[in-house]
């Protein structure tokens, strides 16, 4: 038995865990104090809750609590990291290296800096979605102040080799930021093992509340970062404004739950994702995996169905919540820039569908989604004048190779 509609869009957001809500509620009512008001019990109660949450968030990523700066989410964290490092540097014009497949919350701040005279290099990716480390090393110049590469992509789930990238940046004395919004709380992320200097996190991508996130700033990096929001000097002067206490408490609870439950759920989520992919492959022709299978978070599957328009498929999948491209791009009609960056045609990018599982996904839901997608794709292809060409659409050789190597 499944309850409809089925939610399979966990890259856009995740359900607030009921235990997180329970932790938050008192801080929306009786414990309403301002954590900056340390002269009385109301303020101290709120401050203690924020301190505890800071420890939980830090513990989840192997950081120290003094290295966590609370923000309104990963978008703000990315802006603070990128604009803040550039603003703190004396080098002019300075240079930032990022990747063509990054989230808009990285690409748009970079574009903004570019219009103010900063140079930006956007590295390409291969058909597997991965950057080339030699190309990264060649892109770094004496004026490079920051390298920003995400842990896991929000559309295709591909994981970049973060520790190796950090090593290239460190060898040249360049700060390294990673947008870890799709990874933290879903897969193990340890900032020391990965040697990142800054990392962006979002609570609502890990069953926490919306509107709260954090920027991890390594202690040695704090002097090399300038605030972008000023007024009051909260968060070591790096992010002013009265703290979102209920949100932060919920973020802390979500982090504690992720610390306790994520590792145990990893293989189950991966096997459900593999079941989904196997279901499409055995029952349909013309299915293409977008990006590396091996270097991918366990909860992601991004597939193009040949001769199907992604939007038409989403409309027909009325009781299954998935998306084509990212949530941010869903409002526009442009085919995914991430899938196109893999070398895919506009048509294949337009045919891409992103499936996002999470720790609440069940086997019955996966089986329902397989059946529904197979039926809908078959029906849409029967209606399509292009369906005769389907037999010519073999499997993607890149994907075949990756699967063979697994
Ligand atoms: C969701 C997401 C963001 C934006 O996070 P918000 O907390 O919603 O601002 C940034 N980067 C990535 C990779 C994301 O998945």
Short mmCIF file of C-alpha atoms and ligand atoms in Angstrom, two decimals:
data_model
loop_
_atom_site.label_atom_id
_atom_site.label_comp_id
_atom_site.label_asym_id
_atom_site.label_seq_id
_atom_site.Cartn_x
_atom_site.Cartn_y
_atom_site.Cartn_z
CA UNK A 1 0.00 0.00 0.00
CA UNK A 2 1.23 3.46 -0.85
CA UNK A 3 -0.16 6.84 0.07
CA UNK A 4 -0.60 9.14 -2.90
CA UNK A 5 0.82 11.46 -4.03
CA UNK A 6 4.33 10.05 -3.65
CA UNK A 7 7.11 12.51 -2.86
CA UNK A 8 10.29 11.78 -4.82
CA UNK A 9 11.77 15.27 -5.10
CA UNK A 10 14.14 15.33 -2.11
CA UNK A 11 16.69 17.57 -3.87
CA UNK A 12 14.18 20.42 -3.78
CA UNK A 13 13.30 19.93 -0.14
CA UNK A 14 12.51 17.24 2.41
CA UNK A 15 9.66 16.75 4.86
CA UNK A 16 10.16 18.29 8.30
CA UNK A 17 10.74 15.33 10.63
CA UNK A 18 8.00 15.32 13.31
CA UNK A 19 10.71 15.02 15.98
CA UNK A 20 12.26 18.22 14.63
CA UNK A 21 8.92 20.00 14.86
CA UNK A 22 8.52 18.86 18.48
CA UNK A 23 11.94 20.25 19.33
CA UNK A 24 11.11 23.59 17.69
CA UNK A 25 7.64 24.25 19.14
CA UNK A 26 8.67 25.51 22.62
CA UNK A 27 10.99 28.04 20.95
CA UNK A 28 8.07 29.43 18.98
CA UNK A 29 6.11 29.98 22.19
CA UNK A 30 7.31 30.03 25.81
CA UNK A 31 11.07 30.13 25.12
CA UNK A 32 10.91 33.28 23.01
CA UNK A 33 14.00 35.05 24.36
CA UNK A 34 16.67 36.71 22.26
CA UNK A 35 19.92 34.75 22.62
CA UNK A 36 21.86 38.03 22.61
CA UNK A 37 20.07 39.10 25.84
CA UNK A 38 22.38 37.28 28.21
CA UNK A 39 21.40 39.41 31.22
CA UNK A 40 18.20 37.45 31.92
CA UNK A 41 16.80 33.94 31.98
CA UNK A 42 14.77 34.31 28.77
CA UNK A 43 17.84 35.22 26.75
CA UNK A 44 20.01 32.63 28.45
CA UNK A 45 17.47 29.87 27.70
CA UNK A 46 17.52 30.77 24.00
CA UNK A 47 21.31 31.11 23.98
CA UNK A 48 21.73 27.67 25.53
CA UNK A 49 19.48 26.14 22.86
CA UNK A 50 21.46 27.85 20.09
CA UNK A 51 24.75 26.65 21.62
CA UNK A 52 23.46 23.07 21.75
CA UNK A 53 22.28 23.24 18.14
CA UNK A 54 25.65 24.66 17.07
CA UNK A 55 27.37 21.66 18.65
CA UNK A 56 25.04 19.20 16.86
CA UNK A 57 25.58 20.84 13.47
CA UNK A 58 29.35 20.97 14.05
CA UNK A 59 29.43 17.32 15.13
CA UNK A 60 27.60 16.23 11.98
CA UNK A 61 30.46 17.52 9.80
CA UNK A 62 33.39 16.98 12.17
CA UNK A 63 33.83 20.71 12.87
CA UNK A 64 34.22 22.69 16.10
CA UNK A 65 31.18 24.70 17.18
CA UNK A 66 33.07 28.01 16.89
CA UNK A 67 33.40 27.28 13.16
CA UNK A 68 29.63 27.29 12.48
CA UNK A 69 28.01 30.54 11.28
CA UNK A 70 24.20 30.31 11.18
CA UNK A 71 22.56 31.83 8.09
CA UNK A 72 19.17 31.79 6.38
CA UNK A 73 20.13 28.82 4.20
CA UNK A 74 22.65 27.55 1.69
CA UNK A 75 21.96 30.40 -0.73
CA UNK A 76 23.08 32.95 1.84
CA UNK A 77 25.98 30.72 2.93
CA UNK A 78 27.23 30.56 -0.66
CA UNK A 79 26.93 34.33 -1.03
CA UNK A 80 28.81 34.90 2.23
CA UNK A 81 31.58 32.49 1.30
CA UNK A 82 32.12 33.70 -2.25
CA UNK A 83 31.58 37.45 -1.85
CA UNK A 84 33.13 37.45 1.62
CA UNK A 85 36.42 35.85 0.54
CA UNK A 86 36.71 38.12 -2.48
CA UNK A 87 35.94 41.23 -0.38
CA UNK A 88 38.58 40.29 2.20
CA UNK A 89 41.32 39.85 -0.40
CA UNK A 90 43.74 42.63 -1.42
CA UNK A 91 44.31 41.14 -4.86
CA UNK A 92 42.70 43.16 -7.66
CA UNK A 93 41.36 42.07 -9.97
CA UNK A 94 40.92 38.80 -8.16
CA UNK A 95 40.01 35.48 -9.67
CA UNK A 96 37.54 32.77 -8.65
CA UNK A 97 37.37 29.23 -10.06
CA UNK A 98 34.07 27.37 -10.07
CA UNK A 99 32.25 24.79 -12.23
CA UNK A 100 29.66 25.15 -14.97
CA UNK A 101 27.28 22.69 -13.23
CA UNK A 102 27.16 24.48 -9.86
CA UNK A 103 23.85 25.54 -8.28
CA UNK A 104 22.56 28.98 -9.23
CA UNK A 105 23.30 30.06 -5.65
CA UNK A 106 27.01 29.77 -6.55
CA UNK A 107 26.88 30.81 -10.20
CA UNK A 108 24.81 33.96 -9.62
CA UNK A 109 27.08 35.45 -6.90
CA UNK A 110 30.04 34.71 -9.20
CA UNK A 111 28.27 36.51 -12.05
CA UNK A 112 27.65 39.45 -9.72
CA UNK A 113 31.35 39.61 -8.79
CA UNK A 114 32.27 39.40 -12.46
CA UNK A 115 30.21 42.48 -13.23
CA UNK A 116 32.26 44.26 -10.54
CA UNK A 117 35.57 43.38 -12.21
CA UNK A 118 36.42 39.99 -10.70
CA UNK A 119 37.57 37.26 -13.12
CA UNK A 120 35.67 33.98 -12.98
CA UNK A 121 36.66 30.64 -14.54
CA UNK A 122 33.87 28.09 -14.90
CA UNK A 123 35.39 24.65 -15.40
CA UNK A 124 33.64 22.26 -17.79
CA UNK A 125 32.71 18.70 -16.81
CA UNK A 126 33.03 15.42 -18.71
CA UNK A 127 30.08 13.23 -19.79
CA UNK A 128 30.22 11.72 -16.28
CA UNK A 129 29.72 15.16 -14.69
CA UNK A 130 33.19 15.25 -13.10
CA UNK A 131 35.78 17.99 -13.44
CA UNK A 132 39.35 17.29 -14.55
CA UNK A 133 41.87 17.93 -11.76
CA UNK A 134 44.64 18.92 -14.17
CA UNK A 135 42.31 21.45 -15.71
CA UNK A 136 41.59 22.80 -12.22
CA UNK A 137 45.31 23.11 -11.46
CA UNK A 138 45.88 24.93 -14.76
CA UNK A 139 43.02 27.35 -14.05
CA UNK A 140 44.55 28.59 -10.79
CA UNK A 141 46.61 31.77 -11.18
CA UNK A 142 48.54 33.95 -8.68
CA UNK A 143 45.38 36.09 -8.46
CA UNK A 144 43.06 33.20 -7.60
CA UNK A 145 41.49 33.74 -4.16
CA UNK A 146 38.83 31.01 -4.13
CA UNK A 147 37.93 27.66 -5.64
CA UNK A 148 34.25 26.72 -5.20
CA UNK A 149 33.12 23.21 -6.16
CA UNK A 150 30.01 21.49 -4.80
CA UNK A 151 30.08 18.10 -3.06
CA UNK A 152 27.00 16.62 -4.76
CA UNK A 153 25.09 18.10 -7.66
CA UNK A 154 21.46 19.00 -7.03
CA UNK A 155 20.26 17.71 -10.41
CA UNK A 156 22.39 14.72 -11.34
CA UNK A 157 23.68 13.82 -7.86
CA UNK A 158 27.26 13.50 -9.12
CA UNK A 159 29.91 13.80 -6.38
CA UNK A 160 33.10 15.69 -7.23
CA UNK A 161 36.43 14.43 -5.79
CA UNK A 162 36.40 16.99 -2.98
CA UNK A 163 39.48 15.86 -1.03
CA UNK A 164 41.59 15.88 -4.21
CA UNK A 165 40.26 19.30 -5.22
CA UNK A 166 41.03 20.65 -1.74
CA UNK A 167 44.58 19.37 -2.08
CA UNK A 168 45.06 21.19 -5.40
CA UNK A 169 43.73 24.42 -3.87
CA UNK A 170 45.78 24.07 -0.67
CA UNK A 171 48.99 23.42 -2.62
CA UNK A 172 48.52 26.85 -4.23
CA UNK A 173 47.45 28.60 -1.02
CA UNK A 174 43.93 29.16 -2.37
CA UNK A 175 40.81 28.98 -0.16
CA UNK A 176 38.39 26.17 -1.00
CA UNK A 177 34.62 26.46 -0.57
CA UNK A 178 32.13 23.68 -1.19
CA UNK A 179 28.35 23.87 -1.50
CA UNK A 180 27.48 20.78 0.53
CA UNK A 181 23.70 21.35 0.66
CA UNK A 182 22.91 18.09 -1.16
CA UNK A 183 25.38 16.02 0.82
CA UNK A 184 25.39 17.01 4.50
CA UNK A 185 22.87 14.93 6.43
CA UNK A 186 22.46 12.54 3.48
CA UNK A 187 25.97 11.08 3.14
CA UNK A 188 28.96 11.33 5.51
CA UNK A 189 30.80 14.65 5.16
CA UNK A 190 33.85 15.40 7.30
CA UNK A 191 35.37 18.84 6.81
CA UNK A 192 38.78 17.80 8.18
CA UNK A 193 39.07 14.66 6.12
CA UNK A 194 38.00 16.61 3.02
CA UNK A 195 40.21 19.59 4.03
CA UNK A 196 37.65 22.19 2.98
CA UNK A 197 37.94 25.76 4.29
CA UNK A 198 34.27 26.72 3.90
CA UNK A 199 31.13 24.61 3.43
CA UNK A 200 27.49 25.62 2.88
CA UNK A 201 24.68 23.61 4.51
CA UNK A 202 20.90 23.86 4.40
CA UNK A 203 18.53 22.49 7.08
CA UNK A 204 15.57 21.83 4.80
CA UNK A 205 17.55 19.41 2.63
CA UNK A 206 17.96 17.14 5.68
CA UNK A 207 14.43 17.03 7.16
CA UNK A 208 14.91 20.32 9.02
CA UNK A 209 13.03 23.60 8.64
CA UNK A 210 13.28 26.00 5.69
CA UNK A 211 14.98 29.38 6.05
CA UNK A 212 17.96 28.24 8.11
CA UNK A 213 21.39 26.97 7.21
CA UNK A 214 25.04 27.40 8.06
CA UNK A 215 28.41 28.26 6.67
CA UNK A 216 31.26 26.21 8.08
CA UNK A 217 34.32 28.48 8.27
CA UNK A 218 37.59 26.82 9.31
CA UNK A 219 39.16 28.71 12.20
CA UNK A 220 42.22 29.73 10.14
CA UNK A 221 39.92 31.02 7.39
CA UNK A 222 37.87 33.35 9.59
CA UNK A 223 40.27 36.27 9.24
CA UNK A 224 40.10 35.87 5.46
CA UNK A 225 36.32 36.33 5.31
CA UNK A 226 34.40 39.63 5.36
CA UNK A 227 30.73 39.81 6.38
CA UNK A 228 28.07 40.75 3.84
CA UNK A 229 25.30 41.47 6.38
CA UNK A 230 26.31 43.96 9.10
CA UNK A 231 24.63 45.32 12.20
CA UNK A 232 25.21 44.06 15.72
CA UNK A 233 28.13 41.74 15.19
CA UNK A 234 26.37 38.42 15.74
CA UNK A 235 28.04 35.16 14.70
CA UNK A 236 31.63 36.42 15.27
CA UNK A 237 30.72 39.52 13.26
CA UNK A 238 30.30 37.36 10.15
CA UNK A 239 26.49 37.47 10.01
CA UNK A 240 24.55 40.07 11.94
CA UNK A 241 20.88 39.85 12.82
CA UNK A 242 18.86 38.30 15.65
CA UNK A 243 19.18 34.55 15.40
CA UNK A 244 16.29 32.44 14.10
CA UNK A 245 16.11 30.46 17.35
CA UNK A 246 13.28 27.99 16.48
CA UNK A 247 14.85 27.36 13.07
CA UNK A 248 18.31 26.83 14.56
CA UNK A 249 16.91 24.48 17.23
CA UNK A 250 15.20 22.49 14.47
CA UNK A 251 18.42 22.47 12.42
CA UNK A 252 20.29 21.12 15.46
CA UNK A 253 17.71 18.38 15.96
CA UNK A 254 17.80 17.47 12.25
CA UNK A 255 21.61 17.28 12.46
CA UNK A 256 21.46 15.03 15.53
CA UNK A 257 18.97 12.72 13.79
CA UNK A 258 21.14 12.64 10.67
CA UNK A 259 24.22 11.80 12.77
CA UNK A 260 22.34 8.92 14.37
CA UNK A 261 20.40 7.59 11.39
CA UNK A 262 22.02 8.51 8.08
CA UNK A 263 24.77 5.91 7.90
CA UNK A 264 22.32 3.12 8.66
CA UNK A 265 19.95 4.29 5.92
CA UNK A 266 22.59 4.72 3.19
CA UNK A 267 22.62 1.21 1.79
CA UNK A 268 18.83 0.90 1.99
CA UNK A 269 18.36 4.16 0.03
CA UNK A 270 21.00 3.10 -2.50
CA UNK A 271 19.33 -0.26 -3.06
CA UNK A 272 15.93 1.41 -3.56
CA UNK A 273 17.52 3.79 -6.07
CA UNK A 274 19.17 0.84 -7.84
CA UNK A 275 15.79 -0.93 -7.92
CA UNK A 276 14.25 2.13 -9.58
CA UNK A 277 16.99 2.26 -12.21
CA UNK A 278 16.83 -1.49 -12.85
CA UNK A 279 13.04 -1.22 -13.23
CA UNK A 280 13.36 1.45 -15.94
CA UNK A 281 16.17 -0.37 -17.73
CA UNK A 282 14.46 -3.74 -17.89
CA UNK A 283 11.04 -2.45 -18.89
CA UNK A 284 11.84 0.45 -21.23
CA UNK A 285 14.16 1.10 -24.16
CA UNK A 286 15.81 4.47 -24.72
CA UNK A 287 16.60 5.30 -21.09
CA UNK A 288 19.80 7.29 -20.49
CA UNK A 289 21.40 7.88 -17.13
CA UNK A 290 22.67 11.45 -16.83
CA UNK A 291 26.10 11.57 -15.15
CA UNK A 292 28.28 8.97 -13.50
CA UNK A 293 26.49 6.11 -11.76
CA UNK A 294 29.40 5.33 -9.47
CA UNK A 295 30.24 8.87 -8.32
CA UNK A 296 26.74 9.74 -7.22
CA UNK A 297 24.83 10.24 -3.98
CA UNK A 298 22.71 7.18 -3.16
CA UNK A 299 19.41 9.06 -3.24
CA UNK A 300 19.67 10.43 -6.79
CA UNK A 301 18.65 9.13 -10.19
CA UNK A 302 18.53 11.43 -13.21
CA UNK A 303 17.24 9.81 -16.37
CA UNK A 304 16.38 11.00 -19.88
CA UNK A 305 13.61 9.05 -21.58
CA UNK A 306 14.22 9.22 -25.33
CA UNK A 307 11.52 11.02 -27.32
CA UNK A 308 9.72 12.19 -24.22
CA UNK A 309 9.41 15.79 -23.14
CA UNK A 310 10.24 16.02 -19.44
CA UNK A 311 7.45 18.53 -18.81
CA UNK A 312 4.88 16.30 -20.53
CA UNK A 313 6.06 13.37 -18.44
CA UNK A 314 5.80 15.37 -15.20
CA UNK A 315 2.29 16.46 -16.10
CA UNK A 316 1.25 12.86 -16.79
CA UNK A 317 2.85 11.67 -13.54
CA UNK A 318 0.07 13.36 -11.64
CA UNK A 319 0.49 11.43 -8.39
CA UNK A 320 4.30 11.28 -8.31
CA UNK A 321 6.26 14.38 -7.32
CA UNK A 322 9.50 14.47 -9.33
CA UNK A 323 11.08 17.27 -11.31
CA UNK A 324 12.77 18.09 -14.57
CA UNK A 325 15.90 20.10 -13.91
CA UNK A 326 16.15 21.95 -10.62
CA UNK A 327 13.32 23.45 -8.59
CA UNK A 328 14.75 26.89 -9.30
CA UNK A 329 14.68 26.34 -13.07
CA UNK A 330 11.23 24.71 -13.09
CA UNK A 331 9.61 28.09 -13.49
CA UNK A 332 11.43 28.65 -16.79
CA UNK A 333 11.16 26.53 -19.89
CA UNK A 334 14.91 26.25 -20.48
CA UNK A 335 16.26 22.68 -20.62
CA UNK A 336 18.66 21.84 -17.78
CA UNK A 337 22.06 23.55 -18.11
CA UNK A 338 23.52 20.79 -15.94
CA UNK A 339 22.46 17.96 -18.26
CA UNK A 340 23.57 20.00 -21.28
CA UNK A 341 26.99 20.46 -19.63
CA UNK A 342 27.44 16.67 -19.88
CA UNK A 343 27.46 17.09 -23.65
CA UNK A 344 23.81 16.07 -24.00
CA UNK A 345 21.64 17.60 -26.70
CA UNK A 346 18.95 20.15 -25.78
CA UNK A 347 16.45 17.41 -26.57
CA UNK A 348 18.01 14.95 -24.15
CA UNK A 349 18.27 17.68 -21.51
CA UNK A 350 14.60 18.46 -22.04
CA UNK A 351 13.79 14.76 -21.58
CA UNK A 352 15.56 14.52 -18.21
CA UNK A 353 13.73 13.67 -15.00
CA UNK A 354 15.21 13.84 -11.53
CA UNK A 355 14.17 11.28 -8.92
CA UNK A 356 15.10 12.16 -5.33
CA UNK A 357 14.71 9.50 -2.65
CA UNK A 358 15.16 10.02 1.08
CA UNK A 359 15.15 8.04 4.31
CA UNK A 360 11.33 7.91 4.25
CA UNK A 361 11.07 6.33 0.76
CA UNK A 362 9.63 2.80 0.76
CA UNK A 363 10.01 -0.16 -1.61
CA UNK A 364 6.26 -0.03 -2.38
CA UNK A 365 6.65 3.60 -3.45
CA UNK A 366 9.56 2.72 -5.73
CA UNK A 367 7.55 -0.07 -7.34
CA UNK A 368 4.57 2.24 -7.85
CA UNK A 369 6.82 4.85 -9.49
CA UNK A 370 8.39 2.26 -11.81
CA UNK A 371 4.95 1.05 -12.96
CA UNK A 372 3.60 4.54 -13.40
CA UNK A 373 6.63 5.83 -15.33
CA UNK A 374 6.68 2.76 -17.59
CA UNK A 375 2.97 3.14 -18.39
CA UNK A 376 3.19 6.89 -18.99
CA UNK A 377 6.36 6.73 -21.11
CA UNK A 378 4.89 3.92 -23.21
CA UNK A 379 1.65 5.86 -23.75
CA UNK A 380 3.42 9.12 -24.62
CA UNK A 381 5.67 7.30 -27.07
CA UNK A 382 2.66 5.66 -28.73
CA UNK A 383 1.26 9.12 -29.28
CA UNK A 384 4.56 10.47 -30.57
CA UNK A 385 5.31 10.53 -34.30
CA UNK A 386 8.96 9.91 -33.40
CA UNK A 387 8.35 6.53 -31.81
CA UNK A 388 9.39 4.66 -34.99
CA UNK A 389 12.93 5.89 -34.46
CA UNK A 390 13.03 4.42 -30.99
CA UNK A 391 14.63 1.18 -32.05
CA UNK A 392 17.66 3.20 -33.18
CA UNK A 393 18.19 4.67 -29.74
CA UNK A 394 20.57 2.20 -28.15
CA UNK A 395 21.82 2.54 -24.64
CA UNK A 396 24.31 5.23 -23.86
CA UNK A 397 27.85 3.77 -24.26
CA UNK A 398 29.20 5.94 -21.42
CA UNK A 399 26.56 4.63 -19.06
CA UNK A 400 27.12 1.08 -20.21
CA UNK A 401 30.81 1.42 -19.38
CA UNK A 402 30.11 2.87 -15.94
CA UNK A 403 27.65 0.15 -15.08
CA UNK A 404 30.01 -2.51 -16.32
CA UNK A 405 32.70 -1.19 -14.02
CA UNK A 406 30.51 -1.30 -10.97
C1 LIG B 1 18.90 23.70 -2.13
C2 LIG B 1 20.28 24.08 -2.52
C3 LIG B 1 20.76 25.37 -2.29
C4 LIG B 1 19.90 26.45 -1.71
O1 LIG B 1 19.66 26.22 -0.35
P1 LIG B 1 18.59 27.11 0.42
O2 LIG B 1 18.80 26.71 1.86
O3 LIG B 1 17.26 26.71 -0.09
O4 LIG B 1 18.92 28.54 0.19
C5 LIG B 1 22.06 25.65 -2.67
N1 LIG B 1 22.84 24.72 -3.22
C6 LIG B 1 22.43 23.47 -3.44
C7 LIG B 1 23.35 22.47 -4.05
C8 LIG B 1 21.13 23.11 -3.10
O5 LIG B 1 20.72 21.88 -3.34
#
